[in-house]
PDB file of C-alpha atoms in Angstrom:
ATOM      1  CA  GLN D   6      49.622 -72.371 -33.757  1.00 85.00           C
ATOM      2  CA  VAL D   7      47.688 -71.538 -30.542  1.00 91.00           C
ATOM      3  CA  GLN D   8      47.353 -73.088 -26.613  1.00 94.00           C
ATOM      4  CA  LEU D   9      44.938 -72.264 -24.176  1.00 96.00           C
ATOM      5  CA  VAL D  10      44.642 -73.318 -20.834  1.00 96.00           C
ATOM      6  CA  GLU D  11      41.790 -72.920 -18.968  1.00 97.00           C
ATOM      7  CA  SER D  12      41.295 -73.361 -15.613  1.00 97.00           C
ATOM      8  CA  GLY D  13      39.442 -71.848 -12.080  1.00 98.00           C
ATOM      9  CA  GLY D  14      36.436 -74.215 -12.793  1.00 97.00           C
ATOM     10  CA  GLY D  15      35.105 -76.453  -9.858  1.00 97.00           C
ATOM     11  CA  PHE D  16      31.703 -76.949  -7.590  1.00 98.00           C
ATOM     12  CA  VAL D  17      29.767 -74.070  -5.740  1.00 98.00           C
ATOM     13  CA  GLN D  18      26.269 -73.569  -4.481  1.00 98.00           C
ATOM     14  CA  PRO D  19      24.030 -71.558  -6.243  1.00 98.00           C
ATOM     15  CA  GLY D  20      24.912 -67.637  -5.572  1.00 98.00           C
ATOM     16  CA  GLY D  21      28.423 -68.248  -5.746  1.00 98.00           C
ATOM     17  CA  SER D  22      30.807 -67.182  -7.298  1.00 98.00           C
ATOM     18  CA  LEU D  23      34.300 -68.848  -9.456  1.00 98.00           C
ATOM     19  CA  ARG D  24      36.593 -67.100 -11.347  1.00 98.00           C
ATOM     20  CA  LEU D  25      38.013 -69.004 -14.559  1.00 98.00           C
ATOM     21  CA  SER D  26      41.448 -67.812 -16.095  1.00 98.00           C
ATOM     22  CA  CYS D  27      42.695 -68.646 -19.951  1.00 97.00           C
ATOM     23  CA  ALA D  28      46.120 -68.540 -20.584  1.00 96.00           C
ATOM     24  CA  ALA D  29      46.860 -68.063 -24.182  1.00 93.00           C
ATOM     25  CA  SER D  30      50.717 -69.271 -25.445  1.00 87.00           C
ATOM     26  CA  GLY D  31      52.275 -70.021 -29.224  1.00 78.00           C
ATOM     27  CA  ASP D  32      51.505 -67.667 -31.643  1.00 75.00           C
ATOM     28  CA  THR D  33      49.783 -64.163 -30.669  1.00 74.00           C
ATOM     29  CA  VAL D  34      46.610 -63.657 -29.792  1.00 80.00           C
ATOM     30  CA  ARG D  35      47.149 -59.918 -29.176  1.00 81.00           C
ATOM     31  CA  GLY D  36      45.041 -58.780 -32.627  1.00 87.00           C
ATOM     32  CA  ASN D  37      42.179 -61.010 -32.246  1.00 92.00           C
ATOM     33  CA  GLY D  38      38.617 -61.429 -30.315  1.00 95.00           C
ATOM     34  CA  MET D  39      38.444 -63.451 -27.514  1.00 96.00           C
ATOM     35  CA  GLY D  40      35.261 -65.595 -26.149  1.00 97.00           C
ATOM     36  CA  TRP D  41      33.763 -68.268 -23.451  1.00 98.00           C
ATOM     37  CA  PHE D  42      31.362 -70.955 -24.767  1.00 98.00           C
ATOM     38  CA  ARG D  43      29.353 -73.880 -22.273  1.00 98.00           C
ATOM     39  CA  GLN D  44      28.585 -76.690 -22.822  1.00 98.00           C
ATOM     40  CA  ALA D  45      26.242 -78.650 -20.813  1.00 98.00           C
ATOM     41  CA  VAL D  46      25.523 -82.479 -20.920  1.00 96.00           C
ATOM     42  CA  GLY D  47      23.281 -83.381 -23.967  1.00 96.00           C
ATOM     43  CA  LYS D  48      23.715 -79.820 -25.541  1.00 97.00           C
ATOM     44  CA  GLU D  49      25.042 -77.493 -28.387  1.00 97.00           C
ATOM     45  CA  ARG D  50      28.191 -74.959 -27.290  1.00 97.00           C
ATOM     46  CA  GLU D  51      26.774 -71.785 -26.375  1.00 97.00           C
ATOM     47  CA  PHE D  52      28.314 -68.216 -26.692  1.00 98.00           C
ATOM     48  CA  VAL D  53      28.595 -66.933 -23.581  1.00 98.00           C
ATOM     49  CA  ALA D  54      30.765 -63.292 -23.448  1.00 98.00           C
ATOM     50  CA  SER D  55      33.315 -62.048 -25.698  1.00 97.00           C
ATOM     51  CA  ILE D  56      35.568 -59.206 -26.109  1.00 97.00           C
ATOM     52  CA  ASN D  57      37.527 -57.122 -28.406  1.00 94.00           C
ATOM     53  CA  TRP D  58      41.429 -57.408 -28.955  1.00 91.00           C
ATOM     54  CA  ILE D  59      41.786 -54.824 -26.643  1.00 92.00           C
ATOM     55  CA  GLY D  60      39.962 -55.721 -23.474  1.00 89.00           C
ATOM     56  CA  ARG D  61      36.825 -53.852 -24.909  1.00 93.00           C
ATOM     57  CA  TYR D  62      33.452 -53.958 -25.420  1.00 95.00           C
ATOM     58  CA  PRO D  63      32.236 -57.082 -23.703  1.00 96.00           C
ATOM     59  CA  ASN D  64      29.006 -58.824 -25.264  1.00 97.00           C
ATOM     60  CA  TYR D  65      26.993 -61.207 -23.161  1.00 98.00           C
ATOM     61  CA  ALA D  66      24.351 -63.755 -23.985  1.00 97.00           C
ATOM     62  CA  ASP D  67      21.513 -62.394 -22.195  1.00 97.00           C
ATOM     63  CA  SER D  68      21.672 -65.796 -19.443  1.00 97.00           C
ATOM     64  CA  VAL D  69      24.837 -64.439 -18.045  1.00 98.00           C
ATOM     65  CA  LEU D  70      24.255 -60.767 -18.504  1.00 98.00           C
ATOM     66  CA  GLY D  71      24.371 -58.816 -15.108  1.00 97.00           C
ATOM     67  CA  ARG D  72      25.953 -61.686 -13.593  1.00 98.00           C
ATOM     68  CA  PHE D  73      29.179 -62.331 -15.693  1.00 98.00           C
ATOM     69  CA  ALA D  74      32.059 -59.866 -16.021  1.00 98.00           C
ATOM     70  CA  ILE D  75      34.290 -61.061 -19.116  1.00 98.00           C
ATOM     71  CA  SER D  76      38.348 -59.265 -19.037  1.00 97.00           C
ATOM     72  CA  ARG D  77      41.365 -59.946 -19.993  1.00 95.00           C
ATOM     73  CA  ASP D  78      44.924 -58.742 -19.155  1.00 94.00           C
ATOM     74  CA  ILE D  79      47.197 -58.115 -22.553  1.00 90.00           C
ATOM     75  CA  ALA D  80      50.916 -57.979 -21.016  1.00 90.00           C
ATOM     76  CA  LYS D  81      49.701 -61.539 -19.414  1.00 91.00           C
ATOM     77  CA  ASN D  82      48.264 -62.895 -22.765  1.00 92.00           C
ATOM     78  CA  THR D  83      45.550 -64.033 -20.046  1.00 95.00           C
ATOM     79  CA  LEU D  84      41.663 -64.526 -20.642  1.00 97.00           C
ATOM     80  CA  TYR D  85      39.255 -63.798 -17.453  1.00 98.00           C
ATOM     81  CA  LEU D  86      35.616 -65.124 -16.664  1.00 98.00           C
ATOM     82  CA  GLN D  87      34.193 -63.853 -13.552  1.00 98.00           C
ATOM     83  CA  MET D  88      31.093 -65.185 -12.904  1.00 98.00           C
ATOM     84  CA  ASN D  89      28.653 -64.341  -9.553  1.00 98.00           C
ATOM     85  CA  GLY D  90      25.379 -65.837  -8.866  1.00 98.00           C
ATOM     86  CA  LEU D  91      25.820 -68.684 -10.136  1.00 98.00           C
ATOM     87  CA  LYS D  92      22.778 -71.382 -11.341  1.00 98.00           C
ATOM     88  CA  SER D  93      22.245 -74.581 -11.436  1.00 97.00           C
ATOM     89  CA  GLU D  94      21.860 -73.831 -14.951  1.00 97.00           C
ATOM     90  CA  ASP D  95      24.534 -72.439 -15.422  1.00 98.00           C
ATOM     91  CA  THR D  96      26.537 -76.018 -14.848  1.00 98.00           C
ATOM     92  CA  GLY D  97      28.616 -77.099 -17.930  1.00 98.00           C
ATOM     93  CA  VAL D  98      31.804 -76.728 -19.642  1.00 98.00           C
ATOM     94  CA  TYR D  99      33.074 -73.424 -20.223  1.00 98.00           C
ATOM     95  CA  TYR D 100      35.192 -73.180 -23.054  1.00 98.00           C
ATOM     96  CA  CYS D 101      37.868 -69.928 -23.950  1.00 98.00           C
ATOM     97  CA  ALA D 102      38.545 -69.309 -27.369  1.00 97.00           C
ATOM     98  CA  VAL D 103      40.012 -66.896 -30.052  1.00 96.00           C
ATOM     99  CA  SER D 104      37.954 -65.446 -31.930  1.00 94.00           C
ATOM    100  CA  ARG D 105      38.673 -64.824 -36.179  1.00 92.00           C
ATOM    101  CA  GLU D 106      37.804 -60.886 -35.820  1.00 88.00           C
ATOM    102  CA  MET D 107      39.318 -58.076 -33.685  1.00 89.00           C
ATOM    103  CA  ARG D 108      35.872 -57.209 -32.194  1.00 89.00           C
ATOM    104  CA  PRO D 109      33.676 -60.851 -32.176  1.00 90.00           C
ATOM    105  CA  SER D 110      30.140 -60.581 -33.686  1.00 87.00           C
ATOM    106  CA  SER D 111      29.595 -63.260 -33.833  1.00 89.00           C
ATOM    107  CA  VAL D 112      28.399 -65.777 -31.226  1.00 92.00           C
ATOM    108  CA  GLN D 113      28.511 -68.713 -33.306  1.00 93.00           C
ATOM    109  CA  VAL D 114      30.929 -71.552 -32.537  1.00 94.00           C
ATOM    110  CA  ASP D 115      32.440 -70.824 -35.990  1.00 94.00           C
ATOM    111  CA  GLY D 116      33.246 -67.773 -35.787  1.00 94.00           C
ATOM    112  CA  TYR D 117      36.098 -68.774 -33.458  1.00 96.00           C
ATOM    113  CA  SER D 118      39.580 -70.654 -34.584  1.00 93.00           C
ATOM    114  CA  TYR D 119      41.195 -71.731 -31.365  1.00 95.00           C
ATOM    115  CA  TRP D 120      39.784 -73.616 -28.319  1.00 97.00           C
ATOM    116  CA  GLY D 121      40.960 -74.780 -25.085  1.00 97.00           C
ATOM    117  CA  GLN D 122      40.137 -78.321 -23.705  1.00 97.00           C
ATOM    118  CA  GLY D 123      37.536 -76.703 -21.120  1.00 97.00           C
ATOM    119  CA  THR D 124      37.340 -76.308 -17.683  1.00 98.00           C
ATOM    120  CA  GLN D 125      33.859 -78.051 -15.516  1.00 98.00           C
ATOM    121  CA  VAL D 126      31.870 -75.276 -13.768  1.00 98.00           C
ATOM    122  CA  THR D 127      28.862 -77.786 -11.268  1.00 98.00           C
ATOM    123  CA  VAL D 128      26.464 -75.527  -9.832  1.00 98.00           C
ATOM    124  CA  SER D 129      24.387 -77.711  -7.163  1.00 97.00           C
ATOM    125  CA  SER D 130      23.067 -77.504  -3.496  1.00 95.00           C
TER     126      SER D 130
END
């Protein structure tokens, strides 16, 4: 089993920044890609970003490209999401997840096998 714990969410004004972290424990996820998804109230969970098993080949949703950066520290078994230039439409619960692939090709929820509990991000003036 894998446990994922997200942290770093909070309230921020438009244009601000946050850095999310996702600590993995339990069975190793070092051989798997990982990703971030988000879910706004009343909407489906959507893909935000993914990265491969050694922290290369980041992939981003068009809506966050150029503003967000995904990275991972293999030694610390931790995934990160640096979010800059935040907008109100970025508001939602952010989830980290373990991909079923070494290099994630899916942007769908079912392409990921383990999920964290989520951390709330609210962008508002």
